[in-house]
XYZ file of C-alpha atoms in Angstrom:
644
model
C -76.516 -22.575 -58.520
C -75.215 -26.076 -59.128
C -73.004 -27.545 -56.438
C -70.492 -28.869 -58.974
C -69.775 -28.931 -62.726
C -68.886 -31.979 -64.834
C -67.087 -31.242 -68.132
C -66.667 -33.998 -70.752
C -64.195 -33.710 -73.634
C -64.982 -35.707 -76.795
C -63.711 -35.659 -80.384
C -61.768 -37.641 -82.940
C -58.514 -39.389 -81.971
C -55.347 -37.263 -81.992
C -57.129 -33.864 -81.819
C -55.509 -33.116 -78.426
C -58.225 -33.749 -75.814
C -55.858 -35.278 -73.290
C -53.161 -32.669 -73.966
C -55.620 -29.878 -73.159
C -56.415 -31.395 -69.758
C -52.766 -32.059 -68.888
C -51.671 -28.584 -69.997
C -54.353 -27.072 -67.739
C -53.239 -29.090 -64.713
C -49.448 -28.832 -65.108
C -49.388 -25.452 -66.879
C -46.975 -26.869 -69.441
C -47.231 -29.047 -72.512
C -46.604 -32.722 -71.607
C -43.663 -34.559 -73.227
C -45.592 -37.828 -73.113
C -49.347 -37.967 -73.546
C -51.297 -41.053 -72.368
C -54.245 -42.425 -74.334
C -56.619 -40.963 -71.765
C -56.299 -38.689 -68.731
C -57.801 -39.750 -65.428
C -60.768 -37.740 -64.147
C -59.541 -34.442 -62.709
C -61.316 -32.534 -59.914
C -60.500 -28.851 -59.570
C -61.316 -27.601 -56.028
C -63.872 -24.824 -55.599
C -61.365 -22.335 -54.159
C -59.302 -22.208 -57.381
C -62.207 -21.824 -59.823
C -63.619 -18.386 -60.738
C -67.172 -19.329 -59.725
C -66.157 -21.143 -56.511
C -67.698 -24.420 -57.672
C -65.860 -27.801 -57.750
C -65.262 -28.822 -61.369
C -64.757 -32.358 -62.672
C -62.994 -32.753 -66.044
C -63.498 -36.074 -67.836
C -61.511 -37.309 -70.852
C -62.735 -39.743 -73.518
C -60.599 -42.175 -75.472
C -62.009 -44.294 -78.283
C -59.075 -46.703 -77.828
C -59.769 -47.345 -74.130
C -63.530 -46.948 -73.764
C -66.570 -48.654 -75.231
C -69.565 -46.940 -76.786
C -71.600 -47.797 -73.697
C -69.080 -46.058 -71.451
C -69.214 -43.013 -73.727
C -73.018 -42.931 -73.512
C -72.842 -43.087 -69.718
C -70.395 -40.175 -69.595
C -72.614 -38.116 -71.939
C -75.611 -38.691 -69.646
C -73.602 -37.548 -66.585
C -72.004 -34.479 -68.178
C -73.218 -30.922 -67.475
C -71.359 -29.536 -70.497
C -69.593 -31.256 -73.415
C -66.568 -29.848 -75.250
C -66.292 -31.188 -78.801
C -62.623 -30.889 -79.663
C -61.400 -30.668 -83.262
C -58.026 -29.872 -84.793
C -57.928 -26.560 -86.686
C -55.542 -28.121 -89.223
C -57.679 -31.214 -89.807
C -60.819 -30.670 -91.925
C -62.031 -34.219 -91.309
C -62.155 -33.610 -87.534
C -64.220 -30.443 -88.193
C -66.637 -32.348 -90.450
C -67.073 -35.009 -87.745
C -68.445 -32.329 -85.386
C -71.702 -32.158 -87.389
C -71.736 -35.578 -89.032
C -71.029 -37.615 -85.897
C -70.614 -35.887 -82.543
C -73.548 -33.480 -82.347
C -76.099 -36.080 -83.619
C -74.653 -38.682 -81.213
C -74.938 -36.328 -78.226
C -78.473 -35.225 -79.189
C -79.585 -38.844 -79.485
C -78.344 -39.528 -75.951
C -79.907 -36.493 -74.242
C -83.499 -35.384 -73.692
C -84.788 -32.833 -76.155
C -86.132 -30.651 -73.329
C -82.895 -30.689 -71.321
C -80.081 -30.599 -73.859
C -76.523 -30.349 -72.572
C -74.700 -27.139 -73.608
C -71.951 -27.710 -76.156
C -68.664 -25.866 -76.663
C -66.658 -26.245 -79.873
C -62.912 -26.313 -79.169
C -60.429 -25.747 -82.011
C -57.098 -27.091 -80.753
C -53.593 -26.832 -82.284
C -53.981 -23.189 -83.284
C -50.174 -22.951 -83.061
C -49.880 -25.042 -86.250
C -51.811 -22.684 -88.544
C -51.801 -18.981 -89.314
C -55.482 -18.766 -90.196
C -58.623 -19.120 -88.048
C -61.247 -21.818 -88.400
C -64.043 -19.464 -87.374
C -65.384 -18.986 -90.909
C -66.067 -22.730 -91.045
C -67.390 -22.933 -87.467
C -69.782 -19.940 -87.402
C -72.363 -21.590 -89.738
C -72.319 -24.642 -87.445
C -72.943 -22.440 -84.389
C -75.871 -20.764 -86.142
C -77.331 -24.145 -87.096
C -77.280 -25.680 -83.590
C -78.789 -23.732 -80.678
C -77.122 -25.998 -78.104
C -73.682 -24.609 -78.960
C -72.831 -21.971 -76.370
C -69.558 -20.728 -77.835
C -66.430 -21.649 -79.778
C -62.848 -21.329 -78.524
C -59.610 -21.690 -80.477
C -56.681 -22.735 -78.323
C -53.318 -24.456 -78.225
C -52.353 -27.077 -75.681
C -48.712 -26.617 -76.711
C -48.545 -22.837 -76.266
C -51.110 -22.839 -73.399
C -53.181 -20.375 -75.412
C -56.789 -19.957 -74.102
C -56.568 -23.142 -72.000
C -57.893 -21.538 -68.810
C -60.471 -19.608 -70.856
C -61.734 -22.833 -72.422
C -62.594 -24.419 -69.074
C -63.925 -21.131 -67.698
C -66.356 -20.899 -70.632
C -67.330 -24.522 -70.093
C -68.046 -23.852 -66.428
C -69.900 -20.672 -67.308
C -72.064 -22.531 -69.852
C -73.364 -24.657 -66.967
C -73.647 -22.059 -64.229
C -74.800 -19.157 -66.427
C -76.375 -20.738 -69.521
C -77.622 -18.568 -72.351
C -80.354 -20.973 -73.482
C -83.025 -20.232 -70.829
C -82.489 -16.460 -71.120
C -82.007 -15.472 -74.724
C -82.997 -16.395 -78.277
C -80.037 -15.595 -80.588
C -82.150 -15.885 -83.761
C -84.663 -13.288 -82.566
C -82.002 -11.344 -80.621
C -84.353 -10.942 -77.676
C -85.078 -12.356 -74.217
C -87.171 -15.502 -73.991
C -90.731 -15.228 -72.568
C -89.870 -17.129 -69.372
C -86.947 -14.773 -68.739
C -89.123 -11.704 -69.370
C -91.712 -13.080 -66.930
C -89.102 -13.625 -64.186
C -87.444 -10.226 -64.685
C -90.849 -8.512 -64.728
C -91.651 -9.981 -61.305
C -88.235 -8.837 -60.043
C -88.931 -5.334 -61.356
C -92.353 -5.176 -59.657
C -90.976 -6.432 -56.332
C -88.162 -3.851 -56.512
C -90.590 -1.050 -57.443
C -91.338 -0.275 -53.808
C -93.811 2.555 -54.490
C -95.465 0.815 -57.465
C -95.156 3.829 -59.761
C -93.856 1.801 -62.701
C -90.274 3.103 -62.540
C -87.186 2.337 -60.476
C -85.963 5.601 -58.977
C -82.394 6.094 -57.733
C -83.206 4.797 -54.231
C -84.905 1.691 -55.617
C -82.067 1.077 -58.099
C -79.530 1.372 -55.292
C -81.528 -1.009 -53.098
C -81.736 -3.456 -56.013
C -77.994 -3.144 -56.673
C -77.124 -3.654 -53.001
C -79.505 -6.616 -52.713
C -78.085 -8.438 -55.731
C -74.417 -7.404 -55.733
C -73.772 -6.236 -52.151
C -72.675 -2.789 -53.252
C -74.517 0.432 -54.145
C -74.001 2.328 -57.384
C -72.211 5.681 -57.320
C -74.380 8.604 -58.538
C -72.339 8.891 -61.752
C -72.630 5.162 -62.390
C -76.412 5.431 -62.027
C -76.474 8.226 -64.605
C -74.229 6.231 -66.940
C -76.637 3.280 -66.802
C -79.628 5.497 -67.572
C -77.733 7.236 -70.385
C -76.989 3.884 -72.038
C -80.725 3.141 -71.985
C -81.625 6.636 -73.259
C -79.300 6.258 -76.238
C -80.910 2.999 -77.294
C -84.634 3.506 -76.640
C -87.073 6.354 -76.138
C -89.231 4.890 -73.337
C -86.562 3.193 -71.224
C -86.188 6.126 -68.811
C -89.087 8.145 -67.409
C -88.999 10.878 -64.745
C -85.289 10.085 -64.336
C -86.149 6.485 -63.372
C -85.791 3.159 -65.160
C -88.972 1.736 -66.712
C -89.685 -1.961 -67.122
C -88.700 -1.711 -70.806
C -85.424 -0.085 -69.832
C -84.802 -2.748 -67.174
C -85.367 -5.564 -69.692
C -83.171 -3.796 -72.271
C -80.244 -3.648 -69.816
C -80.414 -7.390 -69.249
C -80.621 -8.015 -72.997
C -77.489 -5.909 -73.365
C -75.676 -7.835 -70.611
C -76.391 -11.125 -72.366
C -75.453 -9.852 -75.817
C -72.118 -8.704 -74.398
C -71.454 -12.087 -72.783
C -72.301 -10.949 -69.248
C -74.837 -13.695 -68.580
C -73.609 -13.992 -65.010
C -75.033 -10.545 -64.208
C -78.572 -11.576 -65.138
C -78.176 -14.973 -63.473
C -76.979 -13.327 -60.236
C -80.154 -11.237 -60.187
C -82.403 -14.207 -60.985
C -80.860 -16.438 -58.326
C -80.996 -13.708 -55.685
C -84.735 -13.531 -56.280
C -85.164 -17.303 -55.913
C -84.998 -18.681 -59.476
C -83.399 -21.958 -60.578
C -81.799 -22.890 -63.922
C -85.246 -23.425 -65.471
C -86.385 -19.954 -64.336
C -88.772 -21.433 -61.797
C -88.781 -20.322 -58.173
C -87.012 -23.015 -56.151
C -88.752 -25.106 -53.523
C -86.121 -23.993 -50.999
C -87.017 -20.358 -51.670
C -90.798 -20.771 -51.593
C -90.995 -23.324 -48.768
C -88.196 -22.745 -46.235
C -88.019 -25.205 -43.377
C -90.060 -24.309 -40.316
C -90.686 -26.613 -37.355
C -94.152 -26.597 -35.815
C -94.469 -28.801 -32.708
C -97.761 -30.469 -31.863
C -100.440 -28.293 -30.250
C -98.748 -25.108 -31.463
C -100.125 -22.601 -33.952
C -98.581 -20.250 -36.497
C -99.033 -16.483 -36.662
C -97.507 -13.572 -38.541
C -95.138 -11.468 -36.478
C -94.970 -7.678 -36.262
C -92.481 -7.274 -39.132
C -94.656 -9.417 -41.377
C -97.683 -7.217 -40.702
C -95.598 -4.109 -41.420
C -94.490 -5.647 -44.719
C -98.045 -6.589 -45.672
C -99.200 -3.095 -44.757
C -96.591 -1.648 -47.138
C -97.775 -4.012 -49.895
C -101.373 -2.896 -49.304
C -100.436 0.798 -49.349
C -98.388 0.248 -52.491
C -101.428 -1.041 -54.396
C -104.228 1.021 -52.813
C -103.916 3.670 -55.519
C -107.061 5.645 -54.612
C -106.252 5.602 -50.883
C -109.754 4.429 -49.885
C -108.400 1.727 -47.496
C -109.881 -1.007 -49.691
C -108.615 -2.991 -52.679
C -110.745 -2.794 -55.813
C -110.759 -5.841 -58.140
C -108.170 -4.127 -60.378
C -105.965 -3.308 -57.387
C -106.159 -6.933 -56.192
C -105.212 -8.123 -59.677
C -102.256 -5.721 -59.731
C -101.099 -6.888 -56.289
C -101.037 -10.516 -57.394
C -99.244 -9.929 -60.716
C -96.068 -11.236 -59.073
C -97.847 -14.580 -58.467
C -98.023 -17.348 -61.099
C -101.751 -17.701 -60.334
C -104.546 -15.794 -58.591
C -104.403 -17.018 -54.961
C -107.676 -15.479 -53.741
C -111.011 -16.627 -55.091
C -114.426 -14.948 -54.685
C -114.953 -16.804 -51.385
C -112.306 -14.553 -49.754
C -114.706 -11.589 -50.024
C -117.116 -13.576 -47.842
C -114.398 -14.620 -45.385
C -113.215 -11.169 -44.345
C -114.584 -7.646 -43.946
C -115.408 -5.691 -47.085
C -116.759 -2.217 -47.784
C -120.217 -1.466 -49.193
C -118.957 -2.224 -52.710
C -117.788 -5.658 -51.624
C -114.086 -4.731 -51.856
C -111.655 -6.130 -49.304
C -110.769 -3.534 -46.671
C -107.385 -3.036 -45.062
C -108.584 -4.949 -41.998
C -110.018 -7.705 -44.195
C -106.750 -7.940 -46.136
C -104.702 -8.472 -42.964
C -107.331 -10.901 -41.681
C -107.049 -13.084 -44.781
C -103.270 -13.257 -44.401
C -103.742 -14.145 -40.726
C -106.193 -16.907 -41.675
C -103.845 -18.388 -44.298
C -100.921 -18.368 -41.879
C -102.976 -20.069 -39.171
C -104.540 -22.753 -41.381
C -101.763 -23.384 -43.929
C -98.426 -21.837 -43.009
C -96.703 -23.382 -46.043
C -99.104 -21.544 -48.330
C -98.411 -18.325 -46.441
C -94.650 -18.830 -46.853
C -95.177 -19.393 -50.584
C -97.217 -16.196 -50.941
C -94.664 -14.142 -48.993
C -91.997 -15.598 -51.272
C -93.785 -14.343 -54.385
C -94.022 -10.883 -52.810
C -90.288 -10.907 -52.016
C -90.544 -10.608 -48.219
C -87.091 -12.052 -47.471
C -85.495 -9.773 -50.095
C -87.222 -6.528 -49.129
C -86.720 -7.154 -45.397
C -83.252 -8.662 -45.935
C -84.041 -11.892 -44.088
C -82.599 -15.340 -44.695
C -86.053 -16.583 -45.697
C -89.717 -15.727 -45.220
C -89.766 -18.147 -42.261
C -88.550 -15.084 -40.339
C -92.081 -13.682 -40.758
C -93.680 -16.513 -38.765
C -94.159 -16.881 -35.024
C -94.751 -20.404 -33.753
C -96.772 -20.129 -30.566
C -95.955 -22.183 -27.527
C -97.841 -25.342 -26.641
C -101.400 -24.668 -25.554
C -100.903 -26.807 -22.438
C -98.249 -24.363 -21.227
C -100.742 -21.498 -21.641
C -103.196 -23.394 -19.443
C -100.536 -24.114 -16.813
C -99.263 -20.540 -16.701
C -102.794 -19.122 -17.003
C -101.718 -16.623 -19.627
C -101.354 -16.703 -23.404
C -99.149 -14.938 -25.921
C -101.289 -15.921 -28.902
C -103.129 -13.428 -31.092
C -105.328 -15.782 -33.143
C -108.066 -17.945 -31.632
C -110.188 -20.504 -33.417
C -113.886 -21.062 -32.803
C -115.546 -24.063 -34.430
C -119.236 -23.505 -35.136
C -121.418 -26.626 -35.095
C -125.112 -27.096 -35.555
C -127.783 -28.897 -37.553
C -128.530 -27.855 -41.120
C -130.480 -24.623 -41.290
C -129.676 -23.689 -37.695
C -128.032 -20.379 -38.681
C -124.311 -21.193 -38.695
C -123.547 -19.353 -41.947
C -125.511 -16.341 -40.741
C -123.523 -16.364 -37.501
C -120.253 -16.288 -39.467
C -121.351 -13.520 -41.815
C -122.730 -11.403 -38.961
C -119.216 -11.339 -37.488
C -118.182 -9.506 -40.674
C -120.907 -6.903 -40.117
C -123.426 -8.303 -42.611
C -127.086 -8.442 -41.710
C -129.510 -10.934 -43.228
C -130.364 -8.648 -46.127
C -126.695 -8.407 -47.214
C -126.177 -12.128 -46.672
C -128.941 -12.991 -49.125
C -126.923 -11.346 -51.903
C -124.080 -13.865 -51.512
C -123.923 -16.393 -54.336
C -124.007 -20.045 -53.293
C -120.718 -20.835 -55.084
C -119.017 -17.854 -53.398
C -119.844 -18.903 -49.823
C -117.085 -19.537 -47.313
C -116.863 -21.874 -44.334
C -114.559 -19.420 -42.561
C -114.899 -15.901 -41.200
C -112.131 -13.948 -39.514
C -111.942 -10.473 -38.042
C -110.624 -8.656 -35.005
C -112.094 -8.266 -31.549
C -110.785 -6.373 -28.537
C -110.240 -8.111 -25.214
C -109.169 -5.760 -22.428
C -107.991 -3.236 -25.035
C -105.811 -5.751 -26.846
C -106.579 -6.566 -30.501
C -107.087 -10.272 -31.184
C -108.173 -12.263 -34.219
C -111.157 -14.576 -33.913
C -111.389 -17.240 -36.607
C -114.817 -18.837 -37.021
C -115.027 -22.178 -38.825
C -118.372 -23.639 -39.851
C -118.218 -27.417 -39.408
C -120.395 -29.511 -41.690
C -123.177 -31.198 -39.681
C -122.098 -34.819 -40.081
C -122.361 -36.162 -36.544
C -120.698 -39.527 -37.215
C -117.653 -38.111 -39.006
C -116.279 -35.239 -36.945
C -112.525 -35.277 -37.541
C -109.751 -34.130 -35.212
C -109.590 -30.892 -37.216
C -113.301 -30.347 -36.564
C -112.698 -30.704 -32.839
C -109.343 -28.904 -32.480
C -110.093 -25.304 -31.503
C -110.037 -22.824 -28.621
C -113.775 -22.420 -28.165
C -116.871 -24.180 -29.538
C -120.150 -22.615 -30.651
C -123.179 -24.927 -30.691
C -125.850 -23.189 -32.755
C -129.537 -24.108 -32.751
C -132.606 -22.511 -34.324
C -135.086 -21.480 -31.600
C -137.909 -21.715 -34.186
C -137.101 -25.337 -35.154
C -138.112 -27.936 -32.507
C -135.555 -30.493 -33.769
C -132.574 -28.157 -33.951
C -131.294 -28.337 -30.348
C -131.044 -32.131 -30.246
C -128.032 -32.092 -32.580
C -126.173 -29.659 -30.290
C -126.904 -31.750 -27.209
C -125.673 -34.949 -28.867
C -122.498 -33.330 -30.188
C -121.698 -31.849 -26.783
C -122.231 -35.144 -24.923
C -120.299 -37.150 -27.537
C -117.283 -34.906 -28.031
C -117.038 -32.052 -25.529
C -118.500 -33.094 -22.164
C -115.067 -34.107 -20.861
C -113.100 -31.625 -22.943
C -111.290 -28.583 -21.570
C -112.460 -26.605 -24.604
C -115.088 -24.039 -23.519
C -118.481 -24.352 -25.209
C -121.227 -21.786 -25.816
C -124.789 -22.425 -26.954
C -126.116 -19.887 -29.463
C -129.897 -19.482 -29.623
C -130.020 -18.327 -33.250
C -132.846 -16.520 -35.043
C -133.932 -14.958 -31.746
C -136.133 -12.502 -33.656
C -138.499 -15.422 -34.375
C -140.993 -17.155 -32.047
C -139.271 -19.642 -29.730
C -140.739 -23.162 -29.796
C -140.259 -26.066 -27.400
C -137.358 -28.274 -28.414
C -137.940 -32.031 -28.879
C -135.385 -33.009 -26.269
C -135.654 -34.283 -22.701
C -134.195 -31.026 -21.301
C -134.787 -27.463 -22.359
C -131.646 -25.611 -23.576
C -131.495 -23.664 -20.272
C -131.844 -26.849 -18.204
C -129.164 -28.527 -20.332
C -126.769 -25.639 -19.680
C -127.413 -25.674 -15.926
C -126.873 -29.430 -15.766
C -123.546 -29.270 -17.595
C -122.399 -25.985 -16.000
C -122.428 -24.062 -19.257
C -123.289 -20.409 -19.765
C -126.987 -19.919 -20.599
C -127.885 -19.974 -24.322
C -126.915 -16.675 -25.940
C -129.728 -15.159 -28.042
C -128.570 -14.069 -31.486
C -130.084 -12.700 -34.686
C -128.676 -11.187 -37.844
C -132.124 -10.074 -39.044
C -131.561 -6.418 -38.218
C -131.609 -3.127 -40.060
C -128.061 -2.210 -39.090
C -124.983 -4.402 -38.738
C -125.556 -7.234 -36.217
C -124.401 -6.826 -32.624
C -120.869 -8.163 -32.094
C -120.755 -8.540 -28.307
C -121.013 -12.322 -28.531
C -117.787 -12.499 -30.563
C -115.868 -10.567 -27.918
C -117.196 -13.036 -25.313
C -116.080 -15.962 -27.467
C -112.580 -14.515 -27.813
C -112.391 -13.930 -24.062
C -113.442 -17.526 -23.366
C -110.840 -18.765 -25.868
C -108.151 -16.757 -24.068
C -109.295 -17.894 -20.595
C -110.662 -21.389 -21.225
C -111.359 -22.300 -17.587
C -113.785 -19.394 -16.984
C -116.965 -21.470 -16.708
C -119.924 -20.673 -14.437
C -119.148 -21.446 -10.806
C -115.453 -20.742 -11.172
C -114.055 -18.761 -8.243
C -113.474 -15.044 -8.590
C -109.972 -15.336 -7.169
C -109.056 -17.743 -9.981
C -110.462 -15.375 -12.607
C -108.571 -12.490 -11.003
C -105.344 -14.483 -11.148
C -105.885 -15.163 -14.883
C -106.941 -11.633 -15.730
C -104.372 -9.622 -13.816
C -101.459 -11.813 -14.910
C -102.545 -11.719 -18.513
C -103.451 -8.031 -18.498
C -100.028 -7.126 -17.128
C -98.381 -9.183 -19.840
C -100.620 -7.722 -22.566
C -99.960 -4.187 -21.353
C -96.196 -4.764 -21.515
C -96.433 -6.235 -25.022
C -98.784 -3.487 -26.172
C -96.417 -0.742 -25.030
C -93.330 -2.539 -26.380
C -94.589 -2.913 -29.948
C -95.152 -0.038 -32.321
C -98.757 0.012 -33.477
C -99.291 -0.489 -37.199
C -101.521 2.545 -37.298
C -99.632 5.136 -35.269
C -102.528 7.582 -35.284
C -104.592 5.311 -33.044
C -101.817 3.929 -30.865
C -102.011 6.351 -27.912
C -105.799 6.342 -27.985
C -105.827 2.547 -27.702
C -103.155 2.575 -25.032
C -105.079 5.067 -22.896
C -108.351 3.144 -23.320
C -106.569 -0.118 -22.438
C -105.040 1.445 -19.329
C -108.424 2.846 -18.237
C -110.154 -0.510 -18.726
C -107.350 -2.222 -16.834
C -107.684 0.168 -13.863
C -111.506 0.029 -13.709
C -111.569 -3.756 -14.071
C -108.908 -4.240 -11.418
C -110.801 -1.984 -8.948
C -114.113 -3.742 -9.671
C -112.532 -7.172 -9.125
C -111.017 -6.022 -5.873
C -114.391 -4.816 -4.560
C -116.150 -7.995 -5.702
C -113.515 -10.120 -4.021
C -114.002 -8.282 -0.722
C -117.778 -8.761 -0.932
C -117.382 -12.484 -1.605
C -115.113 -12.876 1.394
């Protein structure tokens, strides 16, 4: 809503503009009326809408045309005052004032007009018969008020209507000629209906109506009031109520009725609660709430956000197959102004045999968006109504900003759940295959992927010591001379080479020596296409010799040319290295024990403290995690004794 309202009074001389203002302020008719009243500011606490209101007078005798034009450009609403006993002043409304105002305002953002018939105390008849045709001719006219500055008749009402015309305008909502809501209003209210329809059955049941009422107006509806609302709809349309719930048609009808009865503020209260501005666009403040992200920190969804996204998934997974069909995806994103996910998403996350995004893939894509572009994630959560459904100040409450990575290294433990692995290698080395294999796709399935649907990202979950983590793989384009900071910023690096191509390893060696030899980021060499014959690499050292020289783990053989889904052990190792970045060959066992035990204790506490999204597997995971913890701790203890 606007922070203040500026009302301008114009009209012919002697129609009573100044008297109206002075009667409002002093609550009595003035004995002496100046040529022009000074600008009046009414404080917010004495106005019905709690908004400061500025009232500006115009005097032809004291002001120039240029000053008038400036006031018109600054006004939020203009009252054209005429005298009900002066026909010439009424004629001037259409012959002079409305054309003048229209010439000085943009066609797309016209100022609302209010026609004010003053001096009603001097006549016994109404001027409405003359005024109604004018109101029908000009859409910018919000309303007409007859009043008397002398008798104080309708003075407060006049300025209330003027304020209301600014704060709750009819123009964006309703077309009086067609007697129906405008398309932009229908679009906004339809989104509000879908967000409020928590079970996605196409009707608002009593619980959903009460939640909607409480959300917008801070009070629930009594059972009888709910029935009264539905009965009003039933009397006026046949398909407005279904299964004792309100349909979308019924919901839109109610708002049409509010507006037709002059209750615009009801519809505007709903629209603004759901983030809309005066142009029925979602505000930037609603879609992009402020969130501070210090350097070297990452962004993740918190537990409540995942619960919300799970409920959105369940709401649209109509056939309960734990995957979203193309129609279900389209239905989910109907509350968006555009389709946010392209065909590349299906090659970024896990899908079922039909190529539909699974529940795990759905959460993974949200995790990826939040990590790479938190502003986009905030925008998407805004469209879905996260802050409204979860009654939060904004969707920023869904985001966790992780602590600085340097602190993780110092404390030798991490609280993060998402780890990034940049995958580098020469062209044709097998990087894309490595990404797709993480999603369970063998070479045969990968060959079915269209070139224009390929993705440079892959994200899924791995388990490290019984704790679920997200590993995000990013394929970096092989341009050795132009590796950006984003290409280098990650938790672990994969250097991929083709064992069947003698020139493939050289690129990996050069990249490592140029960018990572002095870095604290752990690196792993992937010997891709290990099902093929290994040839000697055209480099001074063999890959194994290179790894020994630079104290790297030996090259890890990998192939996705298999009958079943490719083996995923390497991805668990990558996640583990990302979590414990100093675990290179030669590192002491006591140091590893310090990392592992400290982190495992922390992970166990967090795991037990948070409710698992899928309750049916929670105790199974907890017991497996505890078993792994005990076995690992015992094995480390024995190994430590042997070393000593």
